[in-house]
Amino acid sequence: MTDKPISEDDLHAYIDGALDEARRAEIASYLHAHPDIAARFGSYAGQRSDLRTAFAAIADEPIPTRLNLAHMIDMQRRPHVSRWWATAAAILLLAIGGSGGWLLREMTSIPQEGVGALAREASANFSAYASDTVRPVEIRADKATELADWAAERMGRRPVLPDLSKAGYRLMGGRVVSTPHSPALMLMYDDDRGGRLVMLTRPMAVDQDRAMAAHSEGKVDGWTWATRGMGYSLVGSMPAETLHPLADDIRKQVLGNI
């Protein structure tokens, strides 16, 4: 045992497993002698465990560029950026990184990068074009080669135009649309009963390979994923579980054409 006082920092380090064996034994003895403090810090340990469980699926995701520590330091040096905000963001990032996984990602209400952003872009395009009865697409399906050539020229990657006819959806056509990240190809499908789907695909700078995940925004549900640097998002005004087989079919067709 040492005579070194036991501080709040020591107790938090004990919960985080950041102490050497000797100091950990001292803290354990202290907590045994102070059950009220042990109970308080035991609740902290439970919260830490719950956070790890809740965010385990995203803990290994790359940090968005805007929250990269070097990027924030560079922004801090620019006169038009609040130094207080840059410093606070850096401290928060460091504080939660060790014990809470990538919690800050969930604290950001609007995804700016990766498959989260792609999902929002697909939903926005569905809202803009799916209800259009005059010109929902720029190039119709009977000119599919022209559509693919246009998209390849704008995106730098030749897209796959999935066939959903076995599921009762025909390709209406599509258009190249703008996103904050790069041009994207929007394809639209319908079932001849007024039901329409939109698939959006574009190159991915972040989340170049991501498993398929469901998402919902208002009355638009969908599935979004990324494979070998290209992202795909299928959305429609129907439950995600109904869209899942269609999204999985698209994923298989894409893999078969890579």
Coordinates of C-alpha atoms in Angstrom, one line a residue:
M1 CA 0.0 0.0 0.0
T2 CA 1.1 3.6 -0.7
D3 CA 0.2 6.9 1.0
K4 CA -0.9 8.4 -2.3
P5 CA -4.4 9.9 -1.9
I6 CA -7.3 8.3 -3.8
S7 CA -8.9 10.8 -6.1
E8 CA -11.9 10.8 -8.4
D9 CA -9.6 10.3 -11.3
D10 CA -8.2 7.2 -9.7
L11 CA -11.8 5.8 -9.2
H12 CA -12.7 6.5 -12.9
A13 CA -9.4 4.9 -14.0
Y14 CA -10.3 1.9 -11.9
I15 CA -13.7 1.6 -13.7
D16 CA -12.0 2.0 -17.1
G17 CA -9.4 -0.6 -16.3
A18 CA -6.6 1.9 -16.8
L19 CA -4.6 1.2 -13.5
D20 CA -1.6 -1.0 -12.9
E21 CA -2.1 -4.0 -10.8
A22 CA -0.8 -2.5 -7.5
R23 CA -2.9 0.6 -7.7
R24 CA -5.9 -1.3 -8.7
A25 CA -5.6 -3.4 -5.6
E26 CA -5.4 -0.3 -3.5
I27 CA -8.6 1.1 -5.1
A28 CA -10.4 -2.2 -4.6
S29 CA -9.6 -2.1 -0.9
Y30 CA -10.7 1.5 -0.7
L31 CA -14.0 0.7 -2.3
H32 CA -14.5 -2.3 -0.1
A33 CA -14.2 0.0 2.9
H34 CA -16.5 2.6 1.4
P35 CA -19.6 0.8 0.1
D36 CA -21.5 4.1 -0.7
I37 CA -18.7 5.1 -3.1
A38 CA -18.5 1.6 -4.4
A39 CA -22.2 1.7 -5.3
R40 CA -21.9 5.0 -7.1
F41 CA -18.9 3.9 -9.2
G42 CA -20.5 0.5 -9.8
S43 CA -23.4 2.4 -11.5
Y44 CA -20.8 4.1 -13.7
A45 CA -19.4 0.8 -14.7
G46 CA -22.9 -0.4 -15.6
Q47 CA -23.4 2.7 -17.8
R48 CA -20.0 2.1 -19.4
S49 CA -21.0 -1.4 -20.2
D50 CA -24.4 -0.4 -21.6
L51 CA -22.7 2.2 -23.9
R52 CA -20.2 -0.3 -25.2
T53 CA -23.1 -2.7 -26.0
A54 CA -25.3 -0.1 -27.6
F55 CA -22.5 1.2 -29.9
A56 CA -20.5 -1.9 -30.5
A57 CA -21.7 -2.1 -34.1
I58 CA -20.3 1.3 -35.0
A59 CA -17.3 1.5 -32.6
D60 CA -14.8 0.7 -35.4
E61 CA -16.2 3.0 -38.0
P62 CA -13.8 5.6 -39.4
I63 CA -14.0 9.1 -37.8
P64 CA -15.7 11.6 -40.1
T65 CA -13.3 14.0 -41.7
R66 CA -14.9 17.0 -40.0
L67 CA -14.2 15.4 -36.5
N68 CA -10.7 14.2 -37.2
L69 CA -8.5 15.8 -34.6
A70 CA -5.9 17.1 -37.1
H71 CA -8.7 18.6 -39.1
M72 CA -10.2 20.3 -36.0
I73 CA -6.8 21.7 -35.1
D74 CA -6.4 23.1 -38.6
M75 CA -9.9 24.7 -38.4
Q76 CA -9.0 26.1 -35.0
R77 CA -6.2 28.1 -36.6
R78 CA -8.6 29.7 -39.0
P79 CA -9.8 33.1 -37.8
H80 CA -13.4 32.6 -38.7
V81 CA -13.9 29.4 -36.7
S82 CA -14.7 29.7 -33.0
R83 CA -11.6 28.5 -31.0
W84 CA -13.9 27.6 -28.1
W85 CA -16.0 25.2 -30.3
A86 CA -13.0 23.5 -31.9
T87 CA -11.3 23.0 -28.5
A88 CA -14.6 21.7 -26.9
A89 CA -15.2 19.3 -29.8
A90 CA -11.6 17.9 -29.5
I91 CA -11.9 17.4 -25.7
L92 CA -15.3 15.7 -26.1
L93 CA -13.9 13.4 -28.8
L94 CA -11.0 12.4 -26.7
A95 CA -13.2 12.0 -23.6
I96 CA -15.7 9.6 -25.1
G97 CA -13.4 7.7 -27.4
G98 CA -11.9 5.4 -24.8
S99 CA -15.1 4.3 -23.0
G100 CA -18.1 4.9 -25.1
G101 CA -17.2 3.8 -28.6
W102 CA -18.1 6.1 -31.4
L103 CA -20.9 7.8 -29.4
L104 CA -20.5 11.1 -31.1
R105 CA -21.6 9.7 -34.4
E106 CA -25.1 9.1 -32.9
M107 CA -25.1 12.6 -31.3
T108 CA -24.9 14.1 -34.8
S109 CA -28.5 14.2 -36.0
I110 CA -27.7 14.5 -39.7
P111 CA -25.1 12.1 -41.1
Q112 CA -22.6 14.0 -43.3
E113 CA -20.6 11.1 -44.7
G114 CA -20.8 7.4 -45.4
V115 CA -23.8 5.2 -45.8
G116 CA -25.8 7.4 -43.4
A117 CA -25.5 10.3 -45.8
L118 CA -26.3 8.1 -48.8
A119 CA -29.5 6.9 -47.1
R120 CA -30.6 10.5 -46.6
E121 CA -29.8 11.4 -50.2
A122 CA -31.8 8.4 -51.5
S123 CA -34.8 9.4 -49.3
A124 CA -34.5 13.0 -50.6
N125 CA -34.5 11.9 -54.2
F126 CA -37.5 9.6 -53.6
S127 CA -39.4 12.5 -52.1
A128 CA -38.5 14.8 -55.0
Y129 CA -39.2 12.5 -57.9
A130 CA -41.3 9.5 -57.0
S131 CA -44.5 11.5 -57.0
D132 CA -43.7 13.2 -60.3
T133 CA -46.3 12.1 -62.9
V134 CA -44.8 14.1 -65.8
R135 CA -41.0 13.5 -65.8
P136 CA -39.9 11.3 -62.9
V137 CA -36.8 10.2 -64.9
E138 CA -34.5 11.9 -67.3
I139 CA -33.7 8.9 -69.5
R140 CA -36.2 6.1 -69.8
A141 CA -35.4 2.4 -69.5
D142 CA -35.5 1.8 -73.3
K143 CA -32.3 3.8 -73.4
A144 CA -30.6 2.0 -70.6
T145 CA -27.2 1.9 -72.3
E146 CA -27.3 5.7 -72.7
L147 CA -28.2 6.0 -69.1
A148 CA -25.4 3.8 -67.9
D149 CA -22.9 5.6 -70.2
W150 CA -24.0 9.0 -68.8
A151 CA -23.7 7.8 -65.2
A152 CA -20.3 6.2 -65.9
E153 CA -19.0 9.5 -67.3
R154 CA -20.1 11.5 -64.3
M155 CA -19.3 9.0 -61.6
G156 CA -16.1 7.5 -62.9
R157 CA -17.6 4.0 -62.4
R158 CA -19.9 2.1 -64.6
P159 CA -23.1 1.3 -62.7
V160 CA -25.1 -1.9 -62.6
L161 CA -28.8 -1.4 -63.5
P162 CA -30.5 -4.1 -61.4
D163 CA -33.5 -6.0 -62.8
L164 CA -36.3 -6.3 -60.3
S165 CA -38.9 -7.7 -62.8
K166 CA -39.1 -11.1 -60.9
A167 CA -40.4 -9.1 -57.9
G168 CA -42.9 -7.3 -60.1
Y169 CA -41.0 -4.0 -60.5
R170 CA -40.0 -2.7 -63.9
L171 CA -37.2 -0.2 -64.4
M172 CA -38.7 3.2 -65.5
G173 CA -35.3 4.8 -66.1
G174 CA -33.2 7.2 -64.2
R175 CA -31.1 10.4 -64.0
V176 CA -27.7 11.6 -62.7
V177 CA -28.3 13.7 -59.6
S178 CA -26.0 15.8 -57.5
T179 CA -25.0 15.0 -53.9
P180 CA -22.7 16.8 -51.5
H181 CA -20.1 14.1 -52.2
S182 CA -20.2 13.2 -55.9
P183 CA -22.6 12.7 -58.8
A184 CA -25.0 9.8 -58.2
L185 CA -27.2 7.6 -60.4
M186 CA -30.9 7.5 -59.4
L187 CA -32.9 4.7 -60.8
M188 CA -36.7 4.5 -60.4
Y189 CA -38.9 1.3 -60.5
D190 CA -42.6 0.9 -60.5
D191 CA -45.1 -2.0 -60.1
D192 CA -47.8 -0.7 -62.4
R193 CA -50.1 -0.1 -59.4
G194 CA -48.6 3.2 -58.4
G195 CA -45.9 1.8 -56.2
R196 CA -42.5 3.3 -56.9
L197 CA -39.0 2.6 -55.6
V198 CA -35.8 4.5 -55.9
M199 CA -32.3 3.2 -55.9
L200 CA -29.4 5.6 -55.5
T201 CA -25.8 4.6 -56.2
R202 CA -22.6 6.6 -56.0
P203 CA -18.8 6.2 -55.2
M204 CA -18.0 6.2 -51.5
A205 CA -15.1 8.1 -50.0
V206 CA -16.1 6.8 -46.5
D207 CA -17.7 3.4 -45.7
Q208 CA -16.5 1.8 -48.9
D209 CA -17.6 -1.6 -47.6
R210 CA -20.5 -1.7 -45.2
A211 CA -23.1 -4.3 -44.4
M212 CA -26.7 -3.7 -45.3
A213 CA -28.6 -1.7 -42.8
A214 CA -32.2 -0.5 -42.5
H215 CA -33.2 3.1 -42.1
S216 CA -36.3 5.2 -41.9
E217 CA -37.0 8.9 -42.5
G218 CA -40.5 10.1 -42.3
K219 CA -42.7 7.9 -44.5
V220 CA -39.7 6.6 -46.5
D221 CA -37.9 3.4 -45.4
G222 CA -35.0 1.7 -47.0
W223 CA -31.8 -0.3 -46.9
T224 CA -28.3 1.0 -47.6
W225 CA -24.9 -0.7 -48.0
A226 CA -21.6 -0.3 -49.7
T227 CA -19.5 -2.8 -51.7
R228 CA -16.0 -2.2 -53.1
G229 CA -16.2 1.6 -53.0
M230 CA -19.7 1.9 -54.4
G231 CA -22.7 2.7 -52.2
Y232 CA -26.3 1.6 -52.8
S233 CA -29.6 2.7 -51.2
L234 CA -33.0 1.3 -52.0
V235 CA -35.9 3.3 -50.6
G236 CA -39.7 3.4 -50.9
S237 CA -42.9 4.2 -49.1
M238 CA -43.3 0.7 -47.7
P239 CA -42.0 -1.1 -44.6
A240 CA -38.3 -2.0 -44.5
E241 CA -39.1 -5.7 -44.1
T242 CA -40.9 -5.6 -47.5
L243 CA -38.0 -3.9 -49.1
H244 CA -35.4 -6.2 -47.7
P245 CA -35.7 -9.0 -50.3
L246 CA -35.5 -6.5 -53.1
A247 CA -32.4 -4.8 -51.6
D248 CA -30.8 -8.2 -51.2
D249 CA -31.6 -9.1 -54.8
I250 CA -29.9 -5.9 -55.9
R251 CA -26.9 -6.6 -53.7
K252 CA -26.5 -10.1 -55.3
Q253 CA -26.8 -8.7 -58.8
V254 CA -24.2 -6.1 -58.1
L255 CA -21.8 -8.7 -56.7
G256 CA -22.4 -10.9 -59.7
N257 CA -21.4 -8.0 -62.1
I258 CA -18.3 -6.8 -60.3

